[in-house]
XYZ file of C-alpha atoms in Angstrom:
397
model
C 15.563 -19.393 -18.212
C 12.978 -21.982 -16.489
C 11.585 -21.420 -12.948
C 12.034 -23.979 -10.501
C 9.301 -25.841 -8.814
C 11.515 -27.078 -6.473
C 11.339 -25.390 -2.594
C 15.057 -24.052 -1.521
C 15.637 -25.374 1.807
C 15.214 -23.032 4.299
C 19.565 -22.334 5.807
C 20.176 -20.989 9.428
C 23.633 -20.379 10.570
C 25.248 -17.851 13.297
C 21.668 -16.817 14.384
C 20.997 -15.847 10.471
C 18.656 -17.609 7.789
C 19.355 -17.406 4.037
C 15.657 -17.606 2.596
C 14.819 -17.345 -1.278
C 11.270 -17.515 -2.400
C 9.983 -20.663 -4.550
C 6.743 -21.448 -5.979
C 4.378 -22.264 -4.476
C 2.936 -25.404 -6.679
C 3.922 -26.065 -9.885
C 1.074 -24.555 -11.302
C 1.927 -21.397 -10.669
C 5.231 -21.383 -11.681
C 3.668 -18.710 -15.261
C 6.015 -17.910 -17.188
C 4.234 -14.942 -18.887
C 3.286 -12.340 -17.292
C 0.331 -12.480 -15.247
C -3.104 -12.181 -16.453
C -6.808 -10.017 -14.719
C -7.745 -10.712 -11.424
C -5.110 -12.999 -9.012
C -5.655 -16.605 -7.978
C -6.135 -15.343 -4.560
C -9.705 -14.070 -6.017
C -12.461 -15.702 -3.326
C -15.617 -15.169 -4.655
C -18.175 -12.751 -4.878
C -18.959 -12.250 -0.584
C -15.037 -11.543 -0.598
C -14.273 -9.660 -3.326
C -10.121 -10.077 -2.940
C -7.794 -11.422 -0.362
C -6.429 -7.905 -0.055
C -9.943 -6.120 1.023
C -11.264 -7.316 3.952
C -14.524 -5.697 5.247
C -15.185 -6.685 9.697
C -19.144 -6.770 11.273
C -19.318 -3.263 13.447
C -18.722 -3.026 16.448
C -18.688 -0.961 20.012
C -16.138 2.381 19.815
C -16.068 6.113 18.792
C -19.546 8.706 20.462
C -17.672 10.568 18.067
C -17.531 8.984 15.045
C -21.211 7.742 15.137
C -22.298 10.284 15.605
C -20.289 11.687 12.122
C -21.625 8.876 10.327
C -18.868 6.770 11.081
C -18.766 2.956 11.877
C -18.254 2.900 15.686
C -14.922 0.888 16.421
C -13.415 1.685 13.370
C -9.619 4.486 12.995
C -10.636 7.728 11.799
C -8.404 10.625 9.995
C -7.833 12.202 13.060
C -6.681 9.175 14.472
C -4.209 7.798 11.707
C -3.473 11.822 11.755
C -2.215 11.638 15.920
C -1.127 8.105 15.838
C 1.469 9.229 13.287
C 2.321 12.442 13.990
C 0.609 13.710 10.976
C 0.745 17.920 10.430
C -1.708 17.536 8.135
C -3.495 20.531 8.616
C -0.239 22.482 7.323
C 1.803 20.369 4.660
C 0.106 19.022 1.057
C -1.734 21.989 -0.952
C 0.855 21.908 -3.656
C 0.563 17.576 -4.341
C -1.011 15.806 -6.107
C -1.316 12.303 -5.427
C -2.480 9.798 -8.142
C -4.649 6.939 -7.336
C -4.604 3.909 -9.748
C -7.197 1.674 -9.808
C -8.694 -0.713 -11.995
C -12.276 0.040 -14.501
C -14.842 2.661 -13.624
C -16.181 3.623 -10.238
C -19.316 6.550 -11.021
C -19.528 7.609 -7.506
C -16.131 8.267 -6.224
C -16.067 11.672 -6.139
C -19.418 11.091 -3.800
C -18.384 9.246 -1.946
C -15.236 10.737 -1.481
C -17.339 14.358 0.267
C -19.372 11.739 2.277
C -15.963 10.867 3.708
C -14.650 14.145 4.020
C -17.780 15.798 5.104
C -17.953 13.422 8.404
C -14.072 13.503 9.047
C -14.238 17.709 8.949
C -12.235 18.059 5.609
C -12.971 20.549 3.255
C -14.951 18.518 0.000
C -13.243 18.545 -3.429
C -15.391 21.367 -5.581
C -15.556 24.449 -7.782
C -14.108 26.257 -3.988
C -11.506 23.512 -3.818
C -11.232 21.820 -6.924
C -8.919 18.655 -5.211
C -10.326 15.792 -6.864
C -9.939 14.799 -11.143
C -10.822 11.400 -12.529
C -9.380 10.086 -15.976
C -8.807 7.271 -17.297
C -5.297 5.882 -18.733
C -4.978 7.454 -21.605
C -5.596 11.391 -19.966
C -9.159 11.630 -21.032
C -12.889 11.636 -19.505
C -13.979 8.451 -20.914
C -14.240 5.616 -18.278
C -13.432 2.437 -18.722
C -16.259 -0.750 -17.835
C -16.941 -0.247 -14.650
C -15.894 -3.148 -12.345
C -17.898 -3.357 -8.623
C -15.586 -5.449 -7.218
C -13.012 -2.439 -7.203
C -14.589 0.391 -6.207
C -13.815 -0.337 -2.376
C -10.210 -0.292 -3.333
C -11.011 3.547 -5.109
C -12.607 4.145 -1.810
C -10.040 3.535 0.389
C -7.081 4.797 -1.845
C -8.992 8.291 -2.677
C -10.071 8.341 1.534
C -6.159 6.881 3.363
C -4.641 9.527 0.914
C -7.492 12.528 2.484
C -6.762 11.516 6.205
C -2.932 11.702 5.839
C -3.114 14.708 3.405
C -6.705 16.437 3.341
C -5.053 19.235 1.465
C -3.277 17.159 -1.617
C -5.046 17.247 -5.523
C -6.262 13.620 -6.196
C -6.070 12.105 -9.394
C -8.022 8.834 -9.792
C -6.929 7.234 -12.623
C -8.991 4.342 -13.768
C -7.299 1.559 -15.737
C -8.682 -0.239 -18.659
C -8.730 -3.522 -16.338
C -6.843 -4.787 -13.480
C -3.761 -6.484 -15.317
C -0.563 -5.388 -14.862
C 0.430 -3.929 -18.111
C -2.556 -0.955 -17.715
C -1.284 -0.987 -14.081
C 1.577 0.280 -15.786
C -0.127 2.650 -18.592
C -1.823 4.106 -15.701
C 0.417 4.447 -13.948
C 2.559 6.365 -16.942
C -0.438 8.916 -17.176
C -0.249 9.078 -13.121
C 3.111 11.221 -13.674
C 2.284 12.527 -17.581
C -0.491 14.677 -15.459
C 2.155 15.817 -12.764
C 1.631 13.461 -9.808
C 4.170 12.990 -7.417
C 3.152 10.609 -5.578
C 1.492 7.441 -7.208
C -0.454 4.362 -5.171
C -0.857 1.227 -6.746
C -4.364 0.094 -5.503
C -3.979 -3.510 -7.338
C -1.025 -4.533 -5.700
C -0.772 -8.863 -5.665
C 0.471 -10.111 -9.726
C 3.307 -12.961 -8.164
C 6.160 -12.916 -9.711
C 7.012 -14.200 -12.388
C 9.754 -14.823 -15.781
C 9.846 -11.740 -17.969
C 8.471 -8.483 -14.759
C 11.249 -6.406 -15.978
C 9.393 -5.920 -19.042
C 6.240 -3.733 -16.450
C 9.696 -2.296 -14.708
C 9.626 0.477 -16.297
C 6.293 1.856 -15.907
C 7.325 1.938 -11.995
C 9.956 3.405 -12.416
C 9.597 7.611 -12.292
C 12.307 9.468 -11.216
C 11.349 12.291 -8.346
C 7.988 10.496 -7.881
C 6.915 8.147 -5.199
C 5.405 5.062 -5.855
C 3.983 3.162 -3.690
C 1.861 -0.273 -3.244
C 1.245 -2.618 -0.205
C 3.436 -6.222 -0.528
C 0.523 -7.997 0.565
C -1.213 -9.958 2.538
C -0.869 -13.178 2.510
C 2.223 -13.800 5.596
C 5.634 -14.484 5.246
C 7.040 -15.429 1.631
C 4.330 -14.324 -0.005
C 2.802 -17.840 -1.373
C 6.533 -18.287 -2.895
C 6.720 -14.872 -4.806
C 6.825 -11.372 -3.981
C 3.942 -9.240 -5.060
C 4.251 -6.130 -8.101
C 4.423 -3.931 -8.243
C 5.813 -3.976 -4.523
C 8.735 -5.843 -5.287
C 10.170 -4.065 -7.697
C 13.739 -1.998 -5.816
C 11.635 1.577 -7.462
C 8.846 0.869 -5.446
C 7.500 1.759 -1.751
C 6.806 -1.926 -0.244
C 4.173 -0.699 2.118
C 3.511 -3.800 5.207
C 0.945 -3.910 7.291
C 0.215 -2.970 10.796
C -2.024 -3.485 14.188
C -2.070 0.498 15.288
C -4.763 1.098 18.563
C -4.448 3.717 21.739
C -2.384 2.900 24.397
C -2.648 5.388 27.209
C 0.907 3.546 28.603
C 2.736 4.221 25.390
C 4.684 7.608 25.014
C 3.384 7.697 21.710
C -0.108 7.435 23.067
C -0.545 4.245 19.971
C 0.885 1.254 19.775
C 1.977 -0.298 17.101
C 2.753 -4.472 16.033
C 4.119 -6.591 13.024
C 0.593 -7.605 11.712
C 0.049 -11.531 11.192
C -1.265 -11.708 8.005
C 1.614 -9.079 6.408
C 3.888 -10.137 3.238
C 7.294 -10.097 3.188
C 9.884 -11.959 1.779
C 12.923 -12.228 -0.792
C 12.022 -11.546 -4.303
C 12.087 -14.003 -7.074
C 13.711 -11.847 -9.996
C 15.127 -7.988 -8.525
C 18.462 -7.713 -7.671
C 18.990 -6.273 -3.650
C 18.873 -1.971 -4.103
C 21.873 -0.374 -2.676
C 20.189 1.020 0.525
C 18.900 -2.250 2.009
C 20.978 -3.901 3.726
C 22.701 -7.355 1.774
C 21.073 -9.696 4.683
C 18.827 -13.207 4.765
C 18.394 -12.162 0.942
C 21.772 -12.218 -0.445
C 21.866 -9.967 -3.492
C 17.737 -9.961 -3.522
C 15.551 -7.405 -2.673
C 13.745 -7.598 0.737
C 10.414 -6.990 1.214
C 9.138 -4.091 2.615
C 10.320 -0.959 3.189
C 7.831 0.659 5.869
C 4.732 0.009 6.950
C 1.324 1.138 8.785
C -1.971 0.144 9.970
C -3.685 -2.666 7.677
C -4.869 -5.140 10.220
C -8.880 -7.016 10.837
C -8.208 -5.982 14.455
C -7.495 -2.176 14.331
C -9.851 -1.312 10.603
C -10.187 2.011 9.305
C -13.246 3.706 8.330
C -14.125 4.452 4.285
C -17.259 5.114 2.708
C -18.036 3.236 -0.528
C -21.647 3.486 -1.611
C -21.433 0.478 -3.714
C -20.516 -1.425 -0.598
C -23.076 -0.231 1.614
C -22.224 2.953 2.289
C -19.813 3.475 5.266
C -17.724 -0.283 6.322
C -15.109 -1.106 8.471
C -12.024 -1.783 6.229
C -8.897 -3.565 6.490
C -5.764 -5.785 4.533
C -2.560 -4.625 2.437
C -3.797 -1.552 0.388
C -5.264 0.784 3.625
C -1.505 0.975 4.473
C -0.534 1.364 1.123
C -3.158 4.591 0.267
C -2.247 6.452 4.029
C 1.608 5.973 2.934
C 0.696 7.727 -0.441
C -0.705 10.050 1.621
C 1.960 10.644 4.108
C 4.656 11.175 1.283
C 1.825 13.454 -0.923
C 2.050 15.599 2.485
C 5.331 15.718 2.584
C 6.221 16.668 -0.847
C 9.266 16.169 -0.960
C 11.038 16.755 -4.343
C 14.149 15.269 -4.153
C 15.632 13.464 -7.177
C 16.653 10.691 -4.002
C 14.445 7.457 -4.977
C 11.601 7.156 -2.683
C 12.514 4.292 -0.813
C 16.066 5.204 -0.298
C 14.397 8.304 1.453
C 13.421 5.866 4.179
C 16.090 3.760 4.452
C 18.591 7.231 5.415
C 16.661 8.984 7.452
C 14.946 6.271 9.763
C 14.834 8.229 12.727
C 11.687 9.921 12.140
C 10.297 6.588 11.837
C 8.282 4.975 14.630
C 10.602 1.431 14.956
C 8.463 -1.448 15.382
C 9.966 -4.158 17.423
C 7.449 -6.607 18.147
C 5.091 -9.109 15.682
C 5.343 -12.431 13.104
C 3.811 -12.478 10.123
C 4.899 -16.356 9.673
C 7.869 -18.963 11.187
C 11.463 -18.217 9.750
C 13.770 -19.244 12.192
C 13.657 -16.595 13.712
C 14.965 -14.424 11.286
C 14.155 -10.670 10.581
C 12.202 -11.921 7.382
C 9.540 -12.566 9.757
C 9.764 -11.286 12.588
C 10.563 -7.946 13.959
C 13.023 -6.270 16.087
C 14.774 -3.069 16.290
C 16.344 -1.540 12.569
C 14.908 -2.842 9.354
C 12.708 -6.428 9.266
C 10.487 -7.969 6.925
C 6.827 -7.261 8.405
C 7.458 -3.474 8.915
C 10.277 -2.462 6.905
C 12.082 0.295 8.422
C 9.571 1.343 10.642
C 5.997 3.613 10.272
C 5.809 7.223 10.119
C 6.229 9.027 12.407
C 5.737 12.418 10.689
C 7.159 13.329 7.176
C 10.823 13.485 7.564
C 10.950 9.975 6.239
C 9.442 10.420 3.159
């Protein structure tokens, strides 16, 4: 089978848009698995297109007093916004955070974040942190300074949602999709019921089914970001989020709103990725809709916008930072799955569609132009940018 490099036309009819993902250029039509860093890498000043560090700005005096950057969302903010019973649940859950390469400061960085946010640190009294390689051993892979922020985001956001969960940092040998998959397998073998893949923007390719089994473990919630490249993801959706077995997480803007019943307002983030998979079949729990028989991205959403960044601590990146980007949302949603502690065999993505009453339905915002289709425009019920909505407690997880 050859991949066509032609863009299919968007077909608008009776208020619906039939959109199939298209390749962005002939040069991008790779026939094999993607290797190493993606084409969205933009240099040392901003090591990737998925996480961004914002300048500090005025904000909460409480956060500043704790050492956190003013203007960033804290763990307490996130728990309040998503109505999470974080003090009560999660004690029996293990959340695995999968990242490429080694990070020697991960445990100390996590302790700094947890202390500043009023959480018990992971120590002998509360042994809630372990760090392993993709074979389950304690010999770390080579250090990768470009990836330490991903580890910090994963651990900090999982902690924010579920302070009582145990955290397992699994460091893959490198940043290839194959080794991310091997690290996921190891996380599951170690007992993790939730796995967050922080390196999650491999563009879809012909033959991607060869790696799919690594991201499909019954009874385990495997979570990844939909991406940070707006509607249609540059022509192809991102792996592993495009796999139907993975919970694909979109990004939002989240800000306090005293006029709202919730106390917060949340809208689709302009950079979040949504669209139709090139190769993956539509799972039974998704409506056929504008993607026909193909899988639609995303399933659920949480904060990721550069307008409303979160506080993260990463010593390698100069300590406290205001961080945004798609992996923020994925890690936070992973924390919610850990908090829920659901042992059901029902696939983790399917639970979201069956329990929409436990999600905040987002109805404002768009991430591109698609003739008004729900694939890039939020509205009541399911839409591409925010999926079924954002967490409202743990009932949907």
